Amino acid sequence: MPNPFNEWMPEVVVFHPTRFEEAQWIVHHLRERKTVLVHAGAMERSEAQRLIDFVAGGVSAIDGQAECLDDLTFVFVPEMVALRRDPAPP
């Protein structure tokens, strides 16, 4: 059966980082065109903010998108993935 995505296979990677140094690995996955979900609840608040800021800069550099799901959970997608949030109900 032919792959409709050619050589690119969609993939979602989930991270529960515990230290800032993991930010580089998260950006590495984004550069490989993977969607990344990050829950930074195991980190100190200031360190988590620093990690999220770093990853947000990385996703911006590759023309991707970021969405905050809650205070400590974010989704980052590469440029070929459409990220859309459902509108609030009336």
CSV table of N, CA and C in Angstrom, one decimal:
chain,number,residue,atom,x,y,z
A,1,MET,N,0.8,-1.2,0.0
A,1,MET,CA,0.0,0.0,0.0
A,1,MET,C,0.9,1.2,0.0
A,2,PRO,N,0.7,2.2,-0.9
A,2,PRO,CA,1.5,3.4,-1.0
A,2,PRO,C,1.3,4.3,0.2
A,3,ASN,N,2.3,5.0,0.6
A,3,ASN,CA,2.3,5.9,1.7
A,3,ASN,C,1.8,7.3,1.2
A,4,PRO,N,0.7,7.8,1.6
A,4,PRO,CA,0.2,9.1,1.1
A,4,PRO,C,1.1,10.3,1.5
A,5,PHE,N,2.0,10.1,2.5
A,5,PHE,CA,2.9,11.1,3.0
A,5,PHE,C,4.2,11.1,2.3
A,6,ASN,N,4.4,10.3,1.3
A,6,ASN,CA,5.7,10.0,0.6
A,6,ASN,C,6.7,9.5,1.6
A,7,GLU,N,7.8,10.1,1.9
A,7,GLU,CA,8.8,9.6,2.8
A,7,GLU,C,8.6,10.1,4.2
A,8,TRP,N,7.7,11.1,4.4
A,8,TRP,CA,7.5,11.6,5.8
A,8,TRP,C,6.4,10.8,6.5
A,9,MET,N,6.6,10.4,7.7
A,9,MET,CA,5.6,9.6,8.4
A,9,MET,C,5.3,10.5,9.6
A,10,PRO,N,4.0,10.9,9.8
A,10,PRO,CA,3.6,11.7,10.9
A,10,PRO,C,3.9,11.0,12.2
A,11,GLU,N,4.4,11.7,13.2
A,11,GLU,CA,4.7,11.1,14.5
A,11,GLU,C,4.5,12.2,15.6
A,12,VAL,N,4.0,11.7,16.7
A,12,VAL,CA,3.9,12.6,17.9
A,12,VAL,C,4.8,12.0,19.0
A,13,VAL,N,5.6,12.9,19.5
A,13,VAL,CA,6.6,12.5,20.6
A,13,VAL,C,6.1,13.3,21.9
A,14,VAL,N,6.0,12.6,23.0
A,14,VAL,CA,5.6,13.1,24.2
A,14,VAL,C,6.8,13.2,25.2
A,15,PHE,N,7.0,14.4,25.7
A,15,PHE,CA,8.1,14.6,26.6
A,15,PHE,C,7.6,15.0,28.0
A,16,HIS,N,8.3,14.5,29.0
A,16,HIS,CA,8.1,14.9,30.4
A,16,HIS,C,9.5,15.3,30.9
A,17,PRO,N,10.0,16.5,30.5
A,17,PRO,CA,11.3,16.9,30.8
A,17,PRO,C,11.5,17.1,32.3
A,18,THR,N,12.7,16.9,32.8
A,18,THR,CA,13.1,17.1,34.2
A,18,THR,C,14.2,18.1,34.3
A,19,ARG,N,14.8,18.5,33.2
A,19,ARG,CA,15.9,19.5,33.3
A,19,ARG,C,16.0,20.2,31.9
A,20,PHE,N,16.5,21.4,32.0
A,20,PHE,CA,16.6,22.3,30.8
A,20,PHE,C,17.3,21.7,29.7
A,21,GLU,N,18.3,20.9,29.9
A,21,GLU,CA,19.2,20.3,28.9
A,21,GLU,C,18.4,19.5,27.9
A,22,GLU,N,17.2,19.0,28.2
A,22,GLU,CA,16.4,18.3,27.3
A,22,GLU,C,15.7,19.1,26.2
A,23,ALA,N,15.8,20.4,26.4
A,23,ALA,CA,15.2,21.3,25.3
A,23,ALA,C,15.8,21.1,24.0
A,24,GLN,N,17.1,20.9,23.9
A,24,GLN,CA,17.8,20.7,22.6
A,24,GLN,C,17.3,19.4,22.0
A,25,TRP,N,17.0,18.4,22.7
A,25,TRP,CA,16.5,17.1,22.2
A,25,TRP,C,15.1,17.3,21.6
A,26,ILE,N,14.3,18.1,22.3
A,26,ILE,CA,12.9,18.4,21.9
A,26,ILE,C,13.0,19.1,20.5
A,27,VAL,N,13.8,20.1,20.4
A,27,VAL,CA,13.9,20.9,19.2
A,27,VAL,C,14.5,19.9,18.1
A,28,HIS,N,15.3,19.0,18.4
A,28,HIS,CA,15.8,18.0,17.4
A,28,HIS,C,14.7,17.3,16.8
A,29,HIS,N,13.7,16.8,17.6
A,29,HIS,CA,12.5,16.1,17.1
A,29,HIS,C,11.7,17.0,16.2
A,30,LEU,N,11.6,18.3,16.5
A,30,LEU,CA,10.8,19.2,15.7
A,30,LEU,C,11.5,19.4,14.3
A,31,ARG,N,12.8,19.5,14.3
A,31,ARG,CA,13.6,19.6,13.1
A,31,ARG,C,13.4,18.4,12.2
A,32,GLU,N,13.1,17.2,12.8
A,32,GLU,CA,12.8,16.0,12.1
A,32,GLU,C,11.3,15.9,11.7
A,33,ARG,N,10.6,17.0,11.8
A,33,ARG,CA,9.2,17.2,11.4
A,33,ARG,C,8.2,16.3,12.3
A,34,LYS,N,8.6,16.2,13.5
A,34,LYS,CA,7.7,15.5,14.4
A,34,LYS,C,6.9,16.5,15.3
A,35,THR,N,5.7,16.1,15.6
A,35,THR,CA,4.9,16.9,16.5
A,35,THR,C,5.3,16.6,17.9
A,36,VAL,N,5.5,17.6,18.8
A,36,VAL,CA,6.0,17.3,20.1
A,36,VAL,C,5.0,17.9,21.2
A,37,LEU,N,4.7,17.0,22.1
A,37,LEU,CA,3.9,17.4,23.3
A,37,LEU,C,4.8,17.5,24.5
A,38,VAL,N,4.8,18.6,25.2
A,38,VAL,CA,5.7,18.8,26.3
A,38,VAL,C,4.9,19.1,27.6
A,39,HIS,N,5.1,18.2,28.6
A,39,HIS,CA,4.4,18.5,29.9
A,39,HIS,C,5.6,18.7,30.9
A,40,ALA,N,5.8,20.0,31.3
A,40,ALA,CA,6.9,20.3,32.2
A,40,ALA,C,6.6,20.4,33.6
A,41,GLY,N,5.6,19.6,34.1
A,41,GLY,CA,5.2,19.5,35.5
A,41,GLY,C,6.2,19.0,36.4
A,42,ALA,N,7.3,18.3,36.0
A,42,ALA,CA,8.3,17.8,36.9
A,42,ALA,C,9.4,18.7,37.1
A,43,MET,N,9.3,19.9,36.5
A,43,MET,CA,10.4,20.9,36.6
A,43,MET,C,10.0,22.1,37.5
A,44,GLU,N,11.1,22.7,38.0
A,44,GLU,CA,10.8,24.0,38.7
A,44,GLU,C,10.2,25.0,37.7
A,45,ARG,N,9.3,25.8,38.2
A,45,ARG,CA,8.6,26.8,37.3
A,45,ARG,C,9.5,27.6,36.5
A,46,SER,N,10.6,28.2,37.0
A,46,SER,CA,11.5,29.0,36.2
A,46,SER,C,12.2,28.2,35.2
A,47,GLU,N,12.6,27.0,35.5
A,47,GLU,CA,13.4,26.2,34.6
A,47,GLU,C,12.4,25.7,33.5
A,48,ALA,N,11.2,25.4,33.8
A,48,ALA,CA,10.2,25.0,32.8
A,48,ALA,C,9.9,26.2,31.9
A,49,GLN,N,9.8,27.4,32.4
A,49,GLN,CA,9.6,28.5,31.5
A,49,GLN,C,10.8,28.7,30.5
A,50,ARG,N,12.0,28.5,31.0
A,50,ARG,CA,13.2,28.7,30.2
A,50,ARG,C,13.2,27.6,29.1
A,51,LEU,N,12.8,26.4,29.4
A,51,LEU,CA,12.7,25.3,28.4
A,51,LEU,C,11.7,25.6,27.4
A,52,ILE,N,10.5,26.0,27.8
A,52,ILE,CA,9.4,26.3,26.9
A,52,ILE,C,9.8,27.4,26.0
A,53,ASP,N,10.4,28.5,26.5
A,53,ASP,CA,10.9,29.6,25.7
A,53,ASP,C,11.9,29.2,24.6
A,54,PHE,N,12.8,28.3,25.0
A,54,PHE,CA,13.8,27.8,24.1
A,54,PHE,C,13.2,27.0,23.0
A,55,VAL,N,12.3,26.1,23.3
A,55,VAL,CA,11.6,25.3,22.3
A,55,VAL,C,10.7,26.1,21.4
A,56,ALA,N,10.0,27.1,22.0
A,56,ALA,CA,9.2,28.0,21.2
A,56,ALA,C,10.1,28.8,20.2
A,57,GLY,N,11.2,29.2,20.6
A,57,GLY,CA,12.2,29.8,19.6
A,57,GLY,C,12.6,28.9,18.5
A,58,GLY,N,12.8,27.6,18.9
A,58,GLY,CA,13.2,26.6,17.9
A,58,GLY,C,12.1,26.3,16.9
A,59,VAL,N,10.9,26.2,17.4
A,59,VAL,CA,9.7,26.0,16.5
A,59,VAL,C,9.5,27.2,15.6
A,60,SER,N,9.7,28.3,16.1
A,60,SER,CA,9.5,29.6,15.3
A,60,SER,C,10.5,29.6,14.2
A,61,ALA,N,11.8,29.2,14.5
A,61,ALA,CA,12.8,29.2,13.5
A,61,ALA,C,12.6,28.3,12.3
A,62,ILE,N,11.8,27.2,12.5
A,62,ILE,CA,11.5,26.3,11.4
A,62,ILE,C,10.0,26.6,10.9
A,63,ASP,N,9.5,27.7,11.2
A,63,ASP,CA,8.1,28.1,10.8
A,63,ASP,C,7.0,27.2,11.2
A,64,GLY,N,7.2,26.6,12.4
A,64,GLY,CA,6.2,25.8,13.0
A,64,GLY,C,5.3,26.6,13.9
A,65,GLN,N,4.5,25.9,14.7
A,65,GLN,CA,3.5,26.6,15.6
A,65,GLN,C,3.6,26.0,17.0
A,66,ALA,N,3.2,26.8,18.0
A,66,ALA,CA,3.1,26.3,19.3
A,66,ALA,C,1.7,26.7,19.9
A,67,GLU,N,1.3,25.9,20.8
A,67,GLU,CA,0.0,26.1,21.5
A,67,GLU,C,0.1,25.7,22.9
A,68,CYS,N,-0.3,26.6,23.8
A,68,CYS,CA,-0.3,26.3,25.2
A,68,CYS,C,-1.6,25.6,25.6
A,69,LEU,N,-1.5,24.4,26.1
A,69,LEU,CA,-2.7,23.6,26.5
A,69,LEU,C,-3.2,23.9,27.9
A,70,ASP,N,-2.2,24.1,28.8
A,70,ASP,CA,-2.4,24.5,30.1
A,70,ASP,C,-1.1,25.1,30.6
A,71,ASP,N,-1.0,25.5,31.9
A,71,ASP,CA,0.1,26.2,32.4
A,71,ASP,C,1.4,25.4,32.2
A,72,LEU,N,1.4,24.1,32.1
A,72,LEU,CA,2.6,23.3,32.0
A,72,LEU,C,2.7,22.4,30.8
A,73,THR,N,1.7,22.5,29.9
A,73,THR,CA,1.6,21.5,28.8
A,73,THR,C,1.5,22.3,27.5
A,74,PHE,N,2.3,22.0,26.6
A,74,PHE,CA,2.4,22.7,25.3
A,74,PHE,C,2.5,21.7,24.2
A,75,VAL,N,2.0,22.1,23.0
A,75,VAL,CA,2.2,21.3,21.8
A,75,VAL,C,2.9,22.1,20.8
A,76,PHE,N,3.9,21.5,20.1
A,76,PHE,CA,4.7,22.2,19.1
A,76,PHE,C,4.6,21.4,17.9
A,77,VAL,N,4.4,22.0,16.7
A,77,VAL,CA,4.2,21.3,15.5
A,77,VAL,C,5.1,21.9,14.4
A,78,PRO,N,5.7,21.1,13.5
A,78,PRO,CA,6.5,21.6,12.4
A,78,PRO,C,5.6,22.3,11.4
A,79,GLU,N,6.2,23.0,10.4
A,79,GLU,CA,5.4,23.8,9.5
A,79,GLU,C,4.4,23.1,8.6
A,80,MET,N,4.6,21.8,8.4
A,80,MET,CA,3.6,21.1,7.5
A,80,MET,C,2.4,20.6,8.2
A,81,VAL,N,2.4,20.8,9.5
A,81,VAL,CA,1.2,20.4,10.4
A,81,VAL,C,0.4,21.6,10.7
A,82,ALA,N,-0.9,21.5,10.4
A,82,ALA,CA,-1.8,22.5,10.8
A,82,ALA,C,-2.3,22.4,12.2
A,83,LEU,N,-2.1,23.4,13.0
A,83,LEU,CA,-2.5,23.4,14.4
A,83,LEU,C,-3.7,24.3,14.6
A,84,ARG,N,-4.9,23.8,15.0
A,84,ARG,CA,-6.1,24.6,15.1
A,84,ARG,C,-6.8,24.2,16.4
A,85,ARG,N,-7.2,25.2,17.1
A,85,ARG,CA,-8.0,25.0,18.3
A,85,ARG,C,-9.4,25.2,18.0
A,86,ASP,N,-10.3,24.3,18.6
A,86,ASP,CA,-11.7,24.4,18.4
A,86,ASP,C,-12.2,25.7,19.0
A,87,PRO,N,-13.1,26.4,18.3
A,87,PRO,CA,-13.7,27.6,18.9
A,87,PRO,C,-14.5,27.2,20.2
A,88,ALA,N,-14.7,28.2,21.1
A,88,ALA,CA,-15.5,28.0,22.3
A,88,ALA,C,-16.9,27.8,21.9
A,89,PRO,N,-17.7,27.0,22.6
A,89,PRO,CA,-19.1,26.8,22.2
A,89,PRO,C,-19.9,28.1,22.5
A,90,PRO,N,-20.9,28.3,21.8
A,90,PRO,CA,-21.7,29.5,22.0
A,90,PRO,C,-22.4,29.6,23.3
